[in-house]
XYZ file of C-alpha atoms in Angstrom:
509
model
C 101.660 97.603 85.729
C 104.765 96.451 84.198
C 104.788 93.425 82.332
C 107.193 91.979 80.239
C 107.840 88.295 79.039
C 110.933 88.247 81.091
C 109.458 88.825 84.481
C 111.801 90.025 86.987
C 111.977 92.373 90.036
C 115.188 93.676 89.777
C 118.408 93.161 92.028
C 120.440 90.711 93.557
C 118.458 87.399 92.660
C 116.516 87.333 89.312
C 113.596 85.979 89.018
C 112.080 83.969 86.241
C 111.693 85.373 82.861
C 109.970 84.622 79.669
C 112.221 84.100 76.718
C 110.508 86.506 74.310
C 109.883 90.212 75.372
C 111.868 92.398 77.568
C 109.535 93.376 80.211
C 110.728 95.162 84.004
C 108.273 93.282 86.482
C 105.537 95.352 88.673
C 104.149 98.593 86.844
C 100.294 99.659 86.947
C 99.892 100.517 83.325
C 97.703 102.414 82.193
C 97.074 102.096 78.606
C 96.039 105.358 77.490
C 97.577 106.899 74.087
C 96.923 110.876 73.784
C 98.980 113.252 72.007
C 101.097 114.870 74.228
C 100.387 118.466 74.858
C 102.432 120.543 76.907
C 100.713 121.276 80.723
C 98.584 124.389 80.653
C 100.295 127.315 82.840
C 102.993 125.238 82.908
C 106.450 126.961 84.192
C 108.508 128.708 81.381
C 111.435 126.345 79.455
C 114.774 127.039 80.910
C 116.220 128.483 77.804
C 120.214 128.348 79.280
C 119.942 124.651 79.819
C 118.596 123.650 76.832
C 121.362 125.888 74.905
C 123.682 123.990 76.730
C 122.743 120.891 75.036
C 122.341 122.272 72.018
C 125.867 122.617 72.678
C 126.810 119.651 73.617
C 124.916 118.078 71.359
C 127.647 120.195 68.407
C 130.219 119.319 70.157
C 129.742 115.437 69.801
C 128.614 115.789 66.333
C 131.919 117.835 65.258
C 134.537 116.603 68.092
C 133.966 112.976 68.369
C 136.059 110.655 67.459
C 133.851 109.291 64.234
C 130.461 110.209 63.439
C 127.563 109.484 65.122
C 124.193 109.542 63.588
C 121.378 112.056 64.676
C 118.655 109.578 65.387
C 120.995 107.734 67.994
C 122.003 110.843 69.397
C 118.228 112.354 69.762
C 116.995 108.910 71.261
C 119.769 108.719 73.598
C 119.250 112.016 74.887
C 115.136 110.753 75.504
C 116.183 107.964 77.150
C 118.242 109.382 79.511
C 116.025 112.155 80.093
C 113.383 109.933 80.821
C 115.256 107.073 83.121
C 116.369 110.026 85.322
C 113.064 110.466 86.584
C 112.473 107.261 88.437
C 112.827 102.936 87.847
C 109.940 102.451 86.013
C 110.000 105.339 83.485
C 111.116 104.559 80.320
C 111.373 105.530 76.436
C 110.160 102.746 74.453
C 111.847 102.847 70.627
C 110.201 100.987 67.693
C 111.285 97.553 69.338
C 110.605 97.786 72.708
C 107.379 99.379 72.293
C 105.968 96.695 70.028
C 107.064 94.062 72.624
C 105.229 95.848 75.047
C 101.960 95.857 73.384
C 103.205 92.109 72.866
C 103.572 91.189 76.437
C 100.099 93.201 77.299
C 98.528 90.666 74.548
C 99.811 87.425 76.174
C 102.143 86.592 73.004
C 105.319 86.727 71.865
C 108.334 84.890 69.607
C 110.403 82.636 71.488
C 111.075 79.447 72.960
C 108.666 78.855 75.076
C 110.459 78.677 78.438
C 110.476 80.112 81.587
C 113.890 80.869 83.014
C 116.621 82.243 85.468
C 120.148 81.778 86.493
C 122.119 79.394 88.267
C 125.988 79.493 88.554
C 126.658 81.716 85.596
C 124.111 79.712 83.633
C 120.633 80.243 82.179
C 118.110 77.674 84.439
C 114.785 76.371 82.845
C 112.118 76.954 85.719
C 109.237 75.818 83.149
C 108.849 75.203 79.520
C 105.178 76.842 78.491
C 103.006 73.773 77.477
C 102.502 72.740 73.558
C 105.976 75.042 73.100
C 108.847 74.936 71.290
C 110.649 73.596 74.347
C 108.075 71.574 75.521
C 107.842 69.623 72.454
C 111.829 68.793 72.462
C 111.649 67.748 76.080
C 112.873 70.326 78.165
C 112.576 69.929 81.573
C 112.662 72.011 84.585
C 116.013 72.247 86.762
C 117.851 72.112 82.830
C 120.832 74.466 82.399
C 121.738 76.170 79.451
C 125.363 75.860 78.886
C 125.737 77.227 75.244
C 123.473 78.910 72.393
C 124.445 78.487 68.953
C 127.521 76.543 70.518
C 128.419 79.623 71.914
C 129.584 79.774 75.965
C 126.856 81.956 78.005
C 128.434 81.424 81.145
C 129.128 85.031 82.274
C 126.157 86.533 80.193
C 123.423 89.011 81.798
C 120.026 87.080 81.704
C 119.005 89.691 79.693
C 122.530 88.988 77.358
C 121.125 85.337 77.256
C 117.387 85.607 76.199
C 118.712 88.381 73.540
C 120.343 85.684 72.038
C 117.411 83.055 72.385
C 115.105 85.570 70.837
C 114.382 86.148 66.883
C 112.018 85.785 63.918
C 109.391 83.141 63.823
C 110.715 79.728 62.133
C 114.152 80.852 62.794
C 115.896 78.140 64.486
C 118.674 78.093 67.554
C 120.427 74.728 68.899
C 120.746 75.147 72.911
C 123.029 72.881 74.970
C 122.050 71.666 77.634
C 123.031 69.954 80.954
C 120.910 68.175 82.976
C 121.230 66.090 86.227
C 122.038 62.338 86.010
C 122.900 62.876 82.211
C 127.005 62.173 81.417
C 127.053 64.063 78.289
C 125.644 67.483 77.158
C 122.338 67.412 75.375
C 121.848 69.558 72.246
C 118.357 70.583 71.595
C 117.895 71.950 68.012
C 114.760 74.392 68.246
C 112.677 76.490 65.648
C 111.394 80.033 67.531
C 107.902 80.569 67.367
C 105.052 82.763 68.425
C 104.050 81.774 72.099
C 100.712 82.447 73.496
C 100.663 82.511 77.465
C 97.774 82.020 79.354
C 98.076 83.931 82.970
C 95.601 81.988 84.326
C 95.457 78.514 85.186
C 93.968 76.258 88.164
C 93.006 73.034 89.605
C 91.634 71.451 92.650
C 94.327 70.238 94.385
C 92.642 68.436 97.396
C 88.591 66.949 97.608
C 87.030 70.671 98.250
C 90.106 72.798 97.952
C 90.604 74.971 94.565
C 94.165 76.417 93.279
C 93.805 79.608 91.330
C 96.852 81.341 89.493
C 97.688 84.617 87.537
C 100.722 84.657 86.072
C 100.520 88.185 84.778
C 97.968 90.592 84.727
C 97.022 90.492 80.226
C 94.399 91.987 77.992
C 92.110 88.619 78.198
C 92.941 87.797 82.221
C 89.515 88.524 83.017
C 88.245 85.993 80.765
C 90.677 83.187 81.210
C 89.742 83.802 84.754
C 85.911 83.618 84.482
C 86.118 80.773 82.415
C 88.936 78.921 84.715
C 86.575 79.623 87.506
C 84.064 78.253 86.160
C 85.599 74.558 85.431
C 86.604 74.461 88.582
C 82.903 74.802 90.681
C 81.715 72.045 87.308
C 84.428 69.869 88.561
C 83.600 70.631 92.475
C 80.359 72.590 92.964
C 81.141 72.521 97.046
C 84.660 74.566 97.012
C 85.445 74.845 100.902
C 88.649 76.615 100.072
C 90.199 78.687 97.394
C 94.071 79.877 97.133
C 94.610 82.666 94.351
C 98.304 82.320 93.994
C 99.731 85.716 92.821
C 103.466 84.956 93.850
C 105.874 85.934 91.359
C 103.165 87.912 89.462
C 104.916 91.227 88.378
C 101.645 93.324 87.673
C 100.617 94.183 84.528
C 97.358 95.981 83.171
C 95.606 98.083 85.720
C 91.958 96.806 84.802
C 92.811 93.564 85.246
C 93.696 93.806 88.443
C 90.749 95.744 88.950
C 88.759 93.107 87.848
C 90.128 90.529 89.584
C 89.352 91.983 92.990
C 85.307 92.457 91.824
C 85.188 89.129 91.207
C 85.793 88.127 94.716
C 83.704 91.259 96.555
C 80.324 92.632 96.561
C 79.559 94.992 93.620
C 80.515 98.379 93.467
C 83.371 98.399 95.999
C 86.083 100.782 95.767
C 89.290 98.806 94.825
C 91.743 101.302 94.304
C 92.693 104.890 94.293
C 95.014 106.842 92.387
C 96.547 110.708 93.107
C 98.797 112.719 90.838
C 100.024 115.703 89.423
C 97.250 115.825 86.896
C 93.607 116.160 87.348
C 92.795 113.201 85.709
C 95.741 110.941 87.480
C 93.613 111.680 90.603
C 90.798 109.124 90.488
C 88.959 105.998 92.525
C 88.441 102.821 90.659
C 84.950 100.404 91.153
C 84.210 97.158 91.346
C 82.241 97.650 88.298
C 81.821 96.231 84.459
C 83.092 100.322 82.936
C 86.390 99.819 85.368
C 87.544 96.843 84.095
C 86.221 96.284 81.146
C 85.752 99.669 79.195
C 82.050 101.283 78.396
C 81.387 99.004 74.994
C 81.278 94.982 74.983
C 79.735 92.756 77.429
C 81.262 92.127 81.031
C 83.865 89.115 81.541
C 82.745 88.761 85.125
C 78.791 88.253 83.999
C 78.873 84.196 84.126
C 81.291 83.958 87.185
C 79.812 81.146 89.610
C 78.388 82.621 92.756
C 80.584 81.244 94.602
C 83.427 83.483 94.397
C 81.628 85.900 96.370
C 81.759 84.303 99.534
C 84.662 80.641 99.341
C 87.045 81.221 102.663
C 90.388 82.621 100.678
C 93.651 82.578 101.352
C 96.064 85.032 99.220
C 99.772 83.384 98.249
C 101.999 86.363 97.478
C 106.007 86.682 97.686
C 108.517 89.405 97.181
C 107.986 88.712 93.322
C 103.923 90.066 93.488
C 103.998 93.668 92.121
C 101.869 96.291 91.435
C 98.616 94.878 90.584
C 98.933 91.666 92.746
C 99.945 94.222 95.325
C 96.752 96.100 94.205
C 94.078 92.871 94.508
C 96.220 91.691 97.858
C 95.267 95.029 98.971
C 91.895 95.313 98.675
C 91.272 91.941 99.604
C 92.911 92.686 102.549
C 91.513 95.801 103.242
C 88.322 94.515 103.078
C 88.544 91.261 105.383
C 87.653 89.556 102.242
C 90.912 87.223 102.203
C 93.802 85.911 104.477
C 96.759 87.519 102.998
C 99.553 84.598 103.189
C 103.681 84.490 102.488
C 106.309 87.468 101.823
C 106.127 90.981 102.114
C 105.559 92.365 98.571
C 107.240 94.194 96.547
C 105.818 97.393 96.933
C 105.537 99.233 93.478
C 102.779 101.561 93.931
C 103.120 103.564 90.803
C 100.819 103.693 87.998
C 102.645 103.823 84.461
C 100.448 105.949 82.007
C 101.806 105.029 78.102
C 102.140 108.514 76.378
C 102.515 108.179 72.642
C 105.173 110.009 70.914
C 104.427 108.557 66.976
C 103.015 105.825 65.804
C 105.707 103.096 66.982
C 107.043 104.789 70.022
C 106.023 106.423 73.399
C 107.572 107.015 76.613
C 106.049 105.588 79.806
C 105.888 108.095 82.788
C 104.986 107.489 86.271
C 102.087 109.877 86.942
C 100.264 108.348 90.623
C 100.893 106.820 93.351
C 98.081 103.836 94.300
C 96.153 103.591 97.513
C 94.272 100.333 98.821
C 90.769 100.971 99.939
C 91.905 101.845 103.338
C 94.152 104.922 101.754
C 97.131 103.134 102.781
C 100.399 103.577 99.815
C 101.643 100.552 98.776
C 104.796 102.380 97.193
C 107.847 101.082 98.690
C 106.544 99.364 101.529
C 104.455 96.635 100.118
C 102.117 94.451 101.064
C 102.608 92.811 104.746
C 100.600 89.394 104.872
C 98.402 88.680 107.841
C 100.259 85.399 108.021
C 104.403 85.679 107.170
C 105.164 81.949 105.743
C 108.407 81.206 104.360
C 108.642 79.329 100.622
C 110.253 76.161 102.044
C 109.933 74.440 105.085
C 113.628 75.469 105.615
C 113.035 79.256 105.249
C 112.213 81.753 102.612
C 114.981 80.164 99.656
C 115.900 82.740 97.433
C 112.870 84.735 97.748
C 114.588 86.281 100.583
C 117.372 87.981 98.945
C 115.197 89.892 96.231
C 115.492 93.041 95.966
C 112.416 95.299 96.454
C 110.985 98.171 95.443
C 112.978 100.628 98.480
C 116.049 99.155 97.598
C 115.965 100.467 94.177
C 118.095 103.846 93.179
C 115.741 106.618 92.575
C 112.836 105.121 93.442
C 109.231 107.160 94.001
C 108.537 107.885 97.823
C 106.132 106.601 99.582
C 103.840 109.565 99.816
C 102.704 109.380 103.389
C 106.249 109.079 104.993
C 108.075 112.954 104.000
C 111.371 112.153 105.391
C 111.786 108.645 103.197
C 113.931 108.795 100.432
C 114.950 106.739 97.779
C 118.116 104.336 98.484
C 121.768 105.657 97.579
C 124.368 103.312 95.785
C 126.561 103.890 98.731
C 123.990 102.653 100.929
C 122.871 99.811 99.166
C 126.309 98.835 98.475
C 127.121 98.839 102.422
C 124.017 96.912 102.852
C 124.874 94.039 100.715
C 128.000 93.784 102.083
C 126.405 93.690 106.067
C 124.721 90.712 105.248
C 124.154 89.620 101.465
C 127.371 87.371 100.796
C 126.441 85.027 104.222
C 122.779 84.880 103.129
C 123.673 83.870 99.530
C 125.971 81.025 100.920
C 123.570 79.739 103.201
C 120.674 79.383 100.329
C 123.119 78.314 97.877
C 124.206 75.537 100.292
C 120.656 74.783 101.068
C 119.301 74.563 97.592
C 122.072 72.659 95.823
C 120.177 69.708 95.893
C 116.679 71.379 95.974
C 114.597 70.647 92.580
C 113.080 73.892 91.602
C 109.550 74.804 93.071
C 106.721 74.253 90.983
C 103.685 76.436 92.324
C 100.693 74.256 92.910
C 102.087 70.927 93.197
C 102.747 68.754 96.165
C 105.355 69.971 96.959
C 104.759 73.823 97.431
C 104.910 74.146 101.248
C 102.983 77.337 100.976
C 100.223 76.148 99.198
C 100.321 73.188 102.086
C 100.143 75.763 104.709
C 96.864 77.872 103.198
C 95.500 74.739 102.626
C 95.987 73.976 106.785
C 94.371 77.333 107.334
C 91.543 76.380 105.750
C 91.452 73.203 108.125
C 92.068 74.169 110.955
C 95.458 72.732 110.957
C 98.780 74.300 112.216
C 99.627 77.009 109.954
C 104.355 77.058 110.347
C 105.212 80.483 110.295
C 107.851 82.065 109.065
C 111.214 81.727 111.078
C 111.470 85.270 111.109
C 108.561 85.484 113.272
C 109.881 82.744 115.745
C 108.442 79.440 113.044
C 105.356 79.990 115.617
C 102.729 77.022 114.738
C 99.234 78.047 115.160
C 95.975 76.314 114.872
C 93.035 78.707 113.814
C 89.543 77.437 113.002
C 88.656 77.467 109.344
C 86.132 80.190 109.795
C 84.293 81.798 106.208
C 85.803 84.878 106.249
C 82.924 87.657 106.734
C 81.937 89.162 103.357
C 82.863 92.984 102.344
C 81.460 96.066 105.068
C 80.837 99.477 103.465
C 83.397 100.518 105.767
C 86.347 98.436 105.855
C 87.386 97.884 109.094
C 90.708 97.752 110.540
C 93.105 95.408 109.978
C 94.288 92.747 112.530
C 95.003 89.677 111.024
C 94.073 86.226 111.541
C 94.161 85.429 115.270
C 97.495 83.935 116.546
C 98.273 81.519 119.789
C 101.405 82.345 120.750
């Protein structure tokens, strides 16, 4: 899965980054590093087509208007080649591959803060405790109005963390402006390497537990057994537990294999891959060689028994990629969970890491994913059982994401043969339908709206599993008529061999 330190998932409304690593949100990565060997009884090269860019390639070197080096040329040409194919392809070059392996690791340079855009300017969402940022007093809802007293106003986000970004005890001075203040604030800073934990929890009510992964990393298993376990030593009789995966762009494919064994019987298919390739066609287990390779011990071992069988509920958004999508899934699938919130994003690709030399390698697409059930999660998504907006006012920005279908060249689904991927032209005309009045309305709406903190008080979502779980009126999204239902806080029945079909929870209407 995709994972990058500035988490987005592409279009019209960005979504919070990282300042540190470049990273496109939702992928299922797999990190395998082979040398690359052409495909046995593979078709023959098409010898006129590469001539032809042989040929272009001497014409730019001896008709352009100054020179232009070979390397650039060569890596261009990769690049290109590669992007054609699909969104989530991509040549990595010396830089971007090392802040891939980065991001994977949970680490980076940086600020420490967790942003996205307001009005033309760069909005703190979080500064990452014991940071940089968190240490000078930055505070959520903060814009930054200049870097380097230099205007940003204008800038990509992507324009903006570039600048934020560079060697370890380098320093930056941001300005900032924050509500109530008269004056600017200037906030000198020294970057630094960042370590970000994806998992993190709490119990938020007498019984209730609050579970979150950020991002799918290398040691998510272990943050999450050990996370886990502070909770049940804080409250050994958890009635309830949320596992918040909203805004979670994906990230490495055992994780989120992992994940999902921890809350279902051993052994259980959680996902299934098919390809081009023999090996790209495969079914993963709930077990310890899966997730956690065939040498070491198994993250999972000391996880309280618990898991297994709490009543969950499953917080995702149009911001939960790839291997949220993946754990949503099976839990789903599988009866195991109340799926809760926003259709997902639906990237159903798996991103095998192919590498080209030591400090580069291209990342291909090479499967689609299936949840236990077979069903393609590629451009469609996950639906929740239970559609709940982010705000008690409607869906906020979450709404006007873009998804994965709305992206240009993007992968079928695989079981639908007439879908196809989404032209400019069409996207372009779809915006204009209804994109400008939506955007007012939210703007209008959230002028005055502090920024959502997942897991606090105030997260009406969070409120609303947490009313599942009692028995309480559950509001439902608008779109579905803001229908309030009352449904008894049942356990949910533990995993069948055979997962039965899906109906979702049981409505009054």
């Amino acid at each position: 899965m995709k994972q990058n330190t500035i988490r987005k998932a592409g279009g019209r409304v960005r979504t919070a980054g990282l300042v540190g690593i470049g990273l496109v949100a939702g992928v299922a990565l797999s990190m395998q590093f082979p040398a690359i060997a052409q495909k046995a009884g593979g078709a023959p090269l098409p010898l006129d087509e590469l001539r032809q860019l042989a040929d272009v390639y001497g014409l730019i070197k001896s008709d352009y208007v100054e020179p232009v080096e070979d390397r650039k040329l060569l890596s261009e040409a990769i690049t290109g080649m590669v992007a054609s194919l699909d969104p989530h392809s991509v040549y990595l070059d010396k830089k971007a591959y090392k802040e891939m392996r980065e991001s994977m690791q949970g680490r980076f340079v940086g600020l420490g803060i967790e942003v996205s855009t307001e009005d033309g300017y760069v909005k703190i969402v979080s500064p990452i405790e014991d940071s940089p940022a968190y240490r000078a007093g930055i505070k959520p809802g903060d814009l930054i109005t200049r870097i380097d007293a230099s205007p940003i106003k204008g800038l990509s986000l992507e324009e903006a963390i570039k600048k934020m970004r560079g060697a370890p005890g380098s320093k930056v001075t941001l300005t900032i402006a924050r509500r109530g203040e008269d004056r600017p604030l200037t906030v000198p800073l020294v970057r630094e390497e960042i370590r970000v934990h994806s998992v993190k929890g709490k119990i938020v009510e007498p019984g209730y537990a609050w579970l979150r992964i950020s991002q799918f990393q290398e040691l998510t298993l272990d943050e999450l057994a050990a996370k886990a376990a502070a909770l049940y030593a804080q409250e050994p009789n958890i009635k309830g537990l949320v596992l918040d995966l909203r805004n979670d762009p994906g990230g490495l494919l055992p994780g989120a294999i992992g994940v999902s064994a921890a809350f279902l019987p051993i052994d259980k298919v959680i996902v299934s891959t098919i390809g081009q390739l023999p090996d790209s066609n495969q079914k993963f287990y709930g077990r310890r060689e899966f997730y956690a390779g065939r040498s070491g011990g198994d993250p999972l071992a000391k996880l309280p028994a618990g898991l297994k069988t709490v009543p969950m509920v499953v917080l995702v958004n149009t911001g939960s990629a790839s291997a949220s999508e993946i754990v949503a899934g099976a839990l789903q699938d599988y009866k195991r969970a109340i799926i809760m919130g926003s259709q997902t994003f639906g990237k159903g690709s798996v991103q095998t890491l192919r590498q080209l030399s030591p400090e580069t390698a291209v990342k291909l697409t090479t499967a689609r994913y299936y949840t236990p059930q077979g069903r393609s999660i590629q451009a469609k998504g996950i639906m929740p059982d239970l559609l709940v907006d982010e705000t008690a006012d409607g869906d906020g920005l979450n709404g006007l994401r873009v998804r994965e279908a709305d992206l240009i060249k993007h992968l079928g689904n695989g079981d639908d043969k007439s879908a196809k991927a989404a032209t400019m032209g069409e996207i372009q005309a779809r915006a204009r339908r209804d994109e400008l009045e939506e955007e007012r309305r939210v703007a209008a709406a959230g002028k005055n709206r502090k920024p959502l903190e997942f897991g606090s008080k105030d997260d009406f979502q969070l409120t609303q599993a947490l009313n599942h779980f009692k028995g309480l009126p559950v509001k439902l999204a608008k779109a579905d008529l803001a229908i309030e239902v009352a449904e008894p806080a049942v356990p949910v029945a533990p995993a069948t061999a055979t997962p039965p079909d899906i109906k979702g929870a049981p409505v009054k209407k």
